[in-house]
Coordinates of C-alpha atoms in Angstrom, one line a residue:
M413 CA 83.6 59.5 30.1
S414 CA 85.6 62.5 31.4
A415 CA 86.5 62.8 35.1
A416 CA 84.5 66.0 35.3
V417 CA 81.3 64.3 34.2
Y418 CA 81.9 61.4 36.6
D419 CA 82.5 63.8 39.5
E420 CA 79.3 65.7 38.8
K421 CA 77.2 62.6 38.8
Y422 CA 79.0 61.3 41.9
W423 CA 78.2 64.4 43.9
E424 CA 74.6 64.5 42.5
S425 CA 74.2 61.0 44.0
K426 CA 75.7 62.1 47.3
A427 CA 73.2 65.1 47.4
A428 CA 70.4 62.7 46.6
F429 CA 71.5 60.6 49.5
V430 CA 71.2 63.6 51.9
L431 CA 67.7 64.2 50.7
E432 CA 66.8 60.6 51.1
E433 CA 68.1 60.6 54.7
L434 CA 66.1 63.8 55.5
M435 CA 63.0 62.4 53.8
K436 CA 63.0 59.4 56.2
R437 CA 62.0 61.9 58.9
V438 CA 58.6 63.3 59.7
P439 CA 57.6 65.1 56.5
E440 CA 57.6 68.8 55.9
N441 CA 53.9 69.4 56.1
K442 CA 53.9 67.8 59.6
I443 CA 55.9 70.5 61.2
R444 CA 55.8 70.2 65.0
P445 CA 55.2 73.2 67.2
R446 CA 58.4 73.0 69.1
L447 CA 61.8 74.8 69.1
E448 CA 63.9 73.0 71.7
P449 CA 65.2 70.1 69.6
T450 CA 66.5 72.5 66.9
R451 CA 68.0 74.7 69.6
R452 CA 69.7 71.7 71.2
A453 CA 71.1 70.6 67.8
V454 CA 72.6 74.0 66.9
E455 CA 73.9 74.4 70.4
L456 CA 75.8 71.2 70.1
L457 CA 77.2 72.5 66.8
G458 CA 78.4 75.7 68.4
D459 CA 75.5 77.9 67.3
P460 CA 76.3 78.3 63.6
Q461 CA 73.3 80.6 63.2
R462 CA 75.1 83.2 65.4
S463 CA 78.1 83.5 63.0
Y464 CA 76.4 85.9 60.6
R465 CA 73.7 88.5 60.8
V466 CA 70.1 87.6 59.9
I467 CA 67.1 89.1 58.2
H468 CA 64.1 86.9 59.1
I469 CA 61.0 86.8 56.8
T470 CA 57.5 85.5 57.6
G471 CA 53.9 86.1 56.3
T472 CA 51.4 84.0 54.3
N473 CA 52.1 84.9 50.7
G474 CA 55.1 86.6 49.0
K475 CA 57.7 85.3 51.5
T476 CA 59.9 83.7 48.9
S477 CA 59.8 86.6 46.4
T478 CA 60.6 89.1 49.2
T479 CA 63.4 86.9 50.5
R480 CA 64.9 86.7 47.0
F481 CA 64.6 90.5 46.4
I482 CA 66.3 91.3 49.8
E483 CA 69.1 88.9 49.1
R484 CA 69.7 90.3 45.6
I485 CA 70.0 93.9 46.9
L486 CA 72.3 92.9 49.7
R487 CA 74.5 91.0 47.2
E488 CA 74.8 94.1 45.0
H489 CA 76.3 95.8 48.1
G490 CA 79.2 93.4 48.0
L491 CA 78.1 91.3 50.9
R492 CA 78.4 87.5 50.9
T493 CA 74.9 86.3 51.2
G494 CA 73.0 83.2 52.3
R495 CA 69.4 82.6 51.3
F496 CA 67.2 80.0 52.9
T497 CA 63.8 79.4 51.2
S498 CA 61.2 76.6 50.9
P499 CA 59.9 74.6 49.2
H500 CA 62.1 73.9 46.1
L501 CA 60.9 73.8 42.6
L502 CA 63.4 71.5 40.8
K503 CA 66.3 70.7 43.0
F504 CA 66.6 70.4 46.8
T505 CA 69.7 72.6 46.9
E506 CA 67.7 75.6 45.7
R507 CA 66.6 76.0 49.3
M508 CA 70.1 77.0 50.4
A509 CA 71.8 79.6 48.1
I510 CA 75.2 81.2 48.7
D511 CA 75.7 84.4 46.7
G512 CA 72.6 83.7 44.8
E513 CA 73.6 80.2 43.6
P514 CA 72.3 76.9 45.1
V515 CA 74.8 75.3 47.4
S516 CA 76.9 72.7 45.6
D517 CA 76.2 69.0 45.9
E518 CA 79.7 68.5 47.3
V519 CA 79.4 71.1 50.0
L520 CA 75.9 69.9 50.9
Y521 CA 77.1 66.4 51.4
G522 CA 80.3 67.4 53.2
V523 CA 78.4 69.5 55.8
Y524 CA 75.7 66.9 56.2
V525 CA 78.4 64.2 57.1
D526 CA 79.8 66.7 59.6
I527 CA 76.5 67.3 61.4
E528 CA 74.9 63.9 61.1
P529 CA 76.4 62.6 64.4
I530 CA 74.8 65.6 66.1
L531 CA 71.4 64.9 64.5
V532 CA 71.6 61.3 65.7
M533 CA 72.6 62.4 69.2
V534 CA 69.6 64.7 69.5
D535 CA 67.3 62.0 68.1
Q536 CA 68.6 59.7 70.9
E537 CA 68.0 62.4 73.5
L538 CA 64.5 62.9 72.3
A539 CA 63.8 59.1 72.3
A540 CA 64.9 59.0 75.9
Q541 CA 62.3 61.7 76.7
S542 CA 59.7 59.7 74.7
E543 CA 59.6 62.4 72.1
A544 CA 59.7 62.0 68.3
P545 CA 63.0 62.5 66.5
L546 CA 64.0 65.6 64.6
T547 CA 61.6 66.3 61.7
F548 CA 62.6 66.9 58.1
F549 CA 62.4 70.6 58.5
E550 CA 64.1 70.7 61.9
A551 CA 67.0 68.7 60.5
L552 CA 67.0 70.8 57.3
S553 CA 67.2 74.1 59.3
V554 CA 70.2 72.8 61.2
L555 CA 71.8 71.7 58.0
G556 CA 71.2 75.1 56.4
F557 CA 72.6 77.1 59.4
A558 CA 75.7 74.9 59.2
V559 CA 76.1 75.3 55.4
F560 CA 76.0 79.1 55.8
A561 CA 78.4 79.2 58.7
D562 CA 80.8 77.0 56.7
A563 CA 80.6 79.3 53.6
P564 CA 80.9 81.7 55.5
V565 CA 78.3 84.3 54.7
D566 CA 78.0 87.9 56.0
V567 CA 74.2 87.9 56.2
L568 CA 71.5 85.2 55.9
V569 CA 68.1 86.1 54.5
L570 CA 66.0 83.5 56.2
E571 CA 62.4 82.5 55.2
V572 CA 60.4 80.7 57.9
G573 CA 59.0 77.3 57.1
M574 CA 55.6 77.8 58.8
G575 CA 54.4 80.4 61.3
G576 CA 57.2 82.0 63.3
A577 CA 57.4 81.5 67.1
W578 CA 58.0 77.7 67.1
D579 CA 59.4 77.5 63.5
S580 CA 62.8 75.8 63.4
T581 CA 64.3 78.9 61.8
N582 CA 63.5 80.9 64.9
V583 CA 66.6 79.7 66.8
A584 CA 68.2 82.5 64.8
D585 CA 67.8 86.1 65.9
G586 CA 67.0 88.5 63.1
D587 CA 68.3 92.0 63.2
V588 CA 65.3 92.8 61.0
A589 CA 62.0 91.0 61.1
V590 CA 60.0 91.2 57.8
F591 CA 56.3 90.5 57.4
T592 CA 54.6 89.9 54.1
P593 CA 50.8 90.0 54.1
V594 CA 49.3 87.7 56.7
G595 CA 46.3 85.7 55.6
L596 CA 44.4 82.5 56.5
D597 CA 46.5 79.4 55.7
H598 CA 47.8 76.4 57.8
M599 CA 44.9 77.1 60.2
D600 CA 45.2 73.7 61.7
R601 CA 48.6 74.7 63.0
L602 CA 48.6 78.5 63.3
G603 CA 45.2 79.5 64.5
N604 CA 41.7 80.2 63.1
T605 CA 41.8 84.0 62.9
I606 CA 44.2 86.6 61.4
S607 CA 45.0 87.8 64.9
E608 CA 46.0 84.3 66.1
I609 CA 48.0 83.6 63.0
T610 CA 49.8 86.9 63.3
E611 CA 50.5 86.3 67.0
T612 CA 52.4 83.1 66.0
K613 CA 54.2 84.8 63.2
S614 CA 55.2 87.7 65.4
G615 CA 57.4 85.3 67.4
I616 CA 60.3 86.2 65.0
I617 CA 60.5 89.7 66.5
K618 CA 63.5 89.6 68.8
Q619 CA 64.5 92.1 71.4
G620 CA 66.0 95.2 69.8
A621 CA 65.1 94.2 66.2
L622 CA 63.6 96.5 63.6
V623 CA 60.3 95.4 62.0
V624 CA 59.3 96.0 58.4
T625 CA 55.8 95.1 57.3
A626 CA 53.8 95.0 54.1
D627 CA 50.2 96.2 54.0
Q628 CA 48.2 94.2 56.6
T629 CA 44.6 93.8 57.7
P630 CA 43.7 95.9 60.8
D631 CA 43.7 92.8 63.0
A632 CA 47.2 91.7 61.9
L633 CA 48.6 95.2 62.2
K634 CA 47.3 95.6 65.7
V635 CA 49.2 92.5 66.8
L636 CA 52.4 93.5 65.0
Q637 CA 52.3 97.0 66.5
R638 CA 51.8 95.6 70.0
V639 CA 54.6 93.1 69.9
S640 CA 56.9 95.6 68.2
S641 CA 56.2 98.1 71.0
E642 CA 57.2 95.4 73.6
K643 CA 60.3 94.2 71.8
A644 CA 61.4 96.0 68.8
E645 CA 63.4 99.3 68.3
G646 CA 60.8 100.4 65.7
I647 CA 58.3 99.2 63.1
F648 CA 58.1 100.5 59.5
Q649 CA 54.9 100.1 57.7
L650 CA 54.2 100.1 53.9
G651 CA 51.8 103.0 53.2
R652 CA 53.0 104.9 56.2
D653 CA 56.8 104.9 56.3
F654 CA 57.5 103.7 52.8
S655 CA 55.4 103.3 49.6
V656 CA 55.1 102.2 46.0
D657 CA 54.7 105.5 44.2
S658 CA 54.0 104.2 40.8
H659 CA 53.6 100.9 39.0
Q660 CA 53.2 100.3 35.3
A661 CA 53.0 96.9 33.6
T662 CA 55.4 96.4 30.7
S663 CA 56.0 93.6 28.2
T664 CA 58.9 92.4 30.3
G665 CA 57.6 93.0 33.8
Q666 CA 57.0 96.4 35.3
R667 CA 58.3 100.0 35.7
V668 CA 58.2 100.9 39.4
Q669 CA 59.0 103.9 41.6
V670 CA 59.4 103.5 45.4
S671 CA 59.7 105.8 48.3
G672 CA 61.9 104.0 50.8
L673 CA 62.7 104.8 54.5
A674 CA 65.6 107.0 53.5
G675 CA 65.3 107.8 49.8
K676 CA 63.2 107.9 46.6
Y677 CA 64.1 105.3 44.1
G678 CA 63.4 104.8 40.4
P679 CA 61.8 104.5 38.0
F680 CA 63.4 101.1 37.6
E681 CA 62.6 98.3 35.1
A682 CA 61.9 95.2 37.1
P683 CA 61.7 91.9 35.2
V684 CA 58.9 90.5 37.4
F685 CA 55.2 90.6 36.8
G686 CA 52.3 91.6 39.2
I687 CA 51.5 94.7 41.1
H688 CA 52.0 92.6 44.3
Q689 CA 55.7 92.2 43.3
S690 CA 56.1 96.0 43.4
A691 CA 54.9 95.9 47.0
N692 CA 57.3 93.0 47.7
L693 CA 60.1 95.1 46.2
A694 CA 59.2 98.1 48.4
V695 CA 59.2 95.9 51.5
A696 CA 62.6 94.4 50.4
I697 CA 64.1 97.9 49.9
A698 CA 62.9 99.0 53.3
A699 CA 64.2 95.9 54.9
V700 CA 67.7 96.5 53.4
E701 CA 67.6 100.2 54.5
A702 CA 66.7 99.1 58.0
F703 CA 69.4 96.4 58.0
L704 CA 72.3 98.5 56.6
G705 CA 71.6 101.9 58.2
G706 CA 68.7 101.7 60.6
G707 CA 66.4 103.2 57.9
Q708 CA 68.5 106.4 57.9
I709 CA 70.8 105.9 54.9
P710 CA 69.6 105.7 51.3
I711 CA 70.7 102.9 49.0
A712 CA 73.0 104.1 46.1
D713 CA 71.0 104.5 42.9
D714 CA 73.4 102.4 40.8
V715 CA 73.5 99.6 43.4
L716 CA 69.7 99.4 43.5
R717 CA 69.2 99.8 39.8
S718 CA 71.6 96.9 39.1
A719 CA 69.9 94.6 41.7
V720 CA 66.3 95.4 40.5
A721 CA 67.3 94.7 36.9
D722 CA 68.3 91.2 37.9
L723 CA 65.4 90.3 40.1
S724 CA 63.8 86.9 39.7
S725 CA 61.3 84.7 41.5
P726 CA 60.9 81.4 39.8
G727 CA 57.4 79.9 39.9
R728 CA 55.8 83.2 40.9
L729 CA 54.1 84.9 37.9
Q730 CA 57.0 83.5 35.8
L731 CA 56.3 83.9 32.1
V732 CA 57.9 81.2 29.8
R733 CA 57.7 82.3 26.2
T734 CA 57.1 79.0 24.5
E735 CA 54.4 78.3 21.9
P736 CA 51.9 78.7 23.4
A737 CA 53.2 80.9 26.3
L738 CA 53.1 79.5 29.8
L739 CA 52.6 81.5 33.0
L740 CA 53.7 79.7 36.1
D741 CA 52.3 80.8 39.5
G742 CA 52.4 78.7 42.7
A743 CA 49.2 80.3 44.2
H744 CA 48.1 77.6 46.6
N745 CA 45.7 79.3 48.9
P746 CA 42.8 81.8 48.4
A747 CA 44.9 84.9 49.1
G748 CA 47.5 83.8 46.6
A749 CA 44.7 82.9 44.1
K750 CA 43.1 86.3 44.6
T751 CA 46.5 88.1 43.9
L752 CA 46.9 85.9 40.8
A753 CA 43.4 86.8 39.6
V754 CA 44.2 90.5 39.9
S755 CA 47.3 90.1 37.8
L756 CA 45.6 87.9 35.2
K757 CA 42.8 90.5 34.7
S758 CA 45.1 93.5 34.7
E759 CA 48.2 92.3 33.0
F760 CA 47.4 89.2 31.0
S761 CA 43.9 89.9 29.6
E762 CA 44.9 90.3 26.0
K763 CA 44.7 86.6 25.4
P764 CA 42.2 83.9 26.4
L765 CA 43.6 81.9 29.3
V766 CA 43.6 78.1 29.9
G767 CA 44.2 77.1 33.5
L768 CA 46.2 74.0 34.4
V769 CA 45.5 73.3 38.1
A770 CA 46.4 70.9 40.8
V771 CA 45.9 71.6 44.5
L772 CA 47.1 69.9 47.6
S773 CA 44.4 68.1 49.7
D774 CA 45.1 70.1 52.9
K775 CA 44.4 73.5 51.2
D776 CA 41.1 75.5 50.9
V777 CA 40.5 74.1 47.4
A778 CA 37.0 75.7 47.1
G779 CA 38.4 79.0 48.1
V780 CA 41.2 78.8 45.5
F781 CA 38.7 78.1 42.7
S782 CA 36.3 80.8 43.9
E783 CA 39.0 83.4 43.7
L784 CA 39.9 82.3 40.2
A785 CA 36.3 82.3 38.9
G786 CA 36.1 84.3 35.6
C787 CA 39.8 84.1 34.8
F788 CA 39.8 81.2 32.4
E789 CA 38.2 80.1 29.2
K790 CA 38.7 76.5 30.3
L791 CA 40.3 74.5 33.1
V792 CA 42.4 71.4 32.9
V793 CA 42.7 69.7 36.4
T794 CA 45.3 67.1 37.3
E795 CA 47.4 65.8 40.2
S796 CA 50.9 67.0 40.9
S797 CA 53.8 64.7 41.9
S798 CA 53.1 65.4 45.6
N799 CA 51.6 62.6 47.6
R800 CA 49.3 65.3 49.1
S801 CA 47.7 66.3 45.8
L802 CA 43.9 66.1 45.9
E803 CA 42.5 63.2 43.9
I804 CA 41.6 64.3 40.4
A805 CA 37.9 63.4 40.6
D806 CA 37.4 65.5 43.8
L807 CA 39.4 68.4 42.2
E808 CA 37.2 68.3 39.0
K809 CA 34.0 68.4 41.1
L810 CA 35.2 71.4 43.1
A811 CA 36.5 73.2 40.1
I812 CA 33.2 73.0 38.3
E813 CA 31.2 73.9 41.4
H814 CA 33.3 76.9 42.5
S815 CA 34.9 78.3 39.4
G816 CA 31.9 78.0 37.0
T817 CA 34.4 77.2 34.2
K818 CA 34.2 74.4 31.7
T819 CA 36.6 71.8 33.2
E820 CA 38.2 68.5 32.1
A821 CA 40.3 66.2 34.1
V822 CA 43.5 64.7 32.7
V823 CA 45.6 62.1 34.6
G824 CA 49.3 62.7 34.6
G825 CA 51.1 66.0 34.6
R826 CA 52.7 65.6 31.2
A827 CA 49.4 64.6 29.5
A828 CA 47.6 67.4 31.3
L829 CA 50.2 70.0 30.2
E830 CA 49.9 68.8 26.6
R831 CA 46.1 69.0 26.7
A832 CA 46.2 72.5 28.1
R833 CA 48.7 73.5 25.4
M834 CA 46.5 72.0 22.7
I835 CA 43.4 74.0 23.9
A836 CA 45.5 77.2 24.2
R837 CA 46.7 76.8 20.6
E838 CA 43.2 76.2 19.4
I839 CA 42.0 79.5 20.9
D840 CA 45.3 81.4 20.4
G841 CA 45.6 81.6 24.2
M842 CA 48.0 81.2 27.1
V843 CA 48.4 78.4 29.7
V844 CA 48.4 79.4 33.4
V845 CA 49.8 76.7 35.6
T846 CA 48.8 77.2 39.3
G847 CA 47.2 75.8 42.5
S848 CA 50.3 74.1 43.8
I849 CA 54.0 74.8 43.9
S850 CA 54.6 71.1 43.3
L851 CA 52.7 71.3 40.0
V852 CA 54.8 74.3 38.9
G853 CA 57.9 72.3 39.7
D854 CA 56.6 69.4 37.7
V855 CA 56.0 71.6 34.7
L856 CA 59.4 73.2 35.0
Q857 CA 60.9 69.7 35.0
I858 CA 59.0 68.8 31.9
L859 CA 60.1 72.0 30.1
Q860 CA 63.7 71.2 31.1
E861 CA 63.5 67.7 29.7
E862 CA 62.0 69.1 26.5
S863 CA 64.8 71.6 26.2
D864 CA 67.4 69.0 26.8
A865 CA 65.9 66.7 24.2
E866 CA 66.1 69.5 21.6

């Protein structure tokens, strides 16, 4: 065995150790509404989050795609970029990318070893105050900030974990605060109305920042305009200050033209599907214009054209051209399912569709199936690898009740995928994997294993 192979496996095991240590903490879906522990940890580390500029992104759906698009455009400008997203699909290090590539296992482990004494110290201080130790996401955020400072990066494109005001990422001060569409999700933590949820998310708007927002409901927009008037230098709105001028679906994605804050761009060939991705791209372009020139300086055509040609957003309307074709989309709430349904009916209606679905138990499962009603010839429901996945019998019942689609339940992701593929082959159709990002990750893992075996 060569030394290179040994080293790779060695560092993989070290990265796995880091994830194991983080997973011993309060899990990701149990985010605590507090900021002080994270602030204390980064303070003890010398505030690594202040060593680069930040673009901060929140919203309900489209955050990760928009984050990826912003980062790709900035990188084409020659900037050294950091990108922080969650959750991951296949490998934990996807969450922290430097210049578009996941942080190496070796770097991840090295930085974790450096910061672990600080994490322990903060845990001890919290225990002395009868408070719970740092959670998974709090510790992860501290680790991410340290990784990017160590790189070092010029700019961090930072996706919130949940909400905004008390999210661990909010110890960073964004030059630009970006809002994708705000909808009803995580209502047990963020509030019961769009206004309440937007109020929490608007906490990422810092004094003197610029705000860029996607199309919002009147209630959400009212909150963003008020908070922006109190804190921000200005707010730029999709449909008022910038726009998608044209969008045309193609066999490889879409052809799109955008009017930005400072220039008109396109038509560009973007290798991503879904009309909502054209809106995410417009928001990303406006965010970069706001960041680099206060919205006054257009982006060079060749720079933007190269960046757009290289856009990707794994697990978000990702088409895998196997036999039969698979479409992967991590729509996990009713708003996401509604967006998926629009794309399925407008861009993927030439073939009958078979849905492969798993949904987490803390989601509005009935709402997801209601939005997907009429999209599929048949549904196959299963459980994902997440311990929060809704039990298969309950999922089957809700699927039949709210989608009105012929449904069968199959235990095990691999068996369920094979059954969905079999049905799709019989009707010359396509499989759509959705309902949970963890299910999308499971299927990507299976496809990777199949590819390796070949």
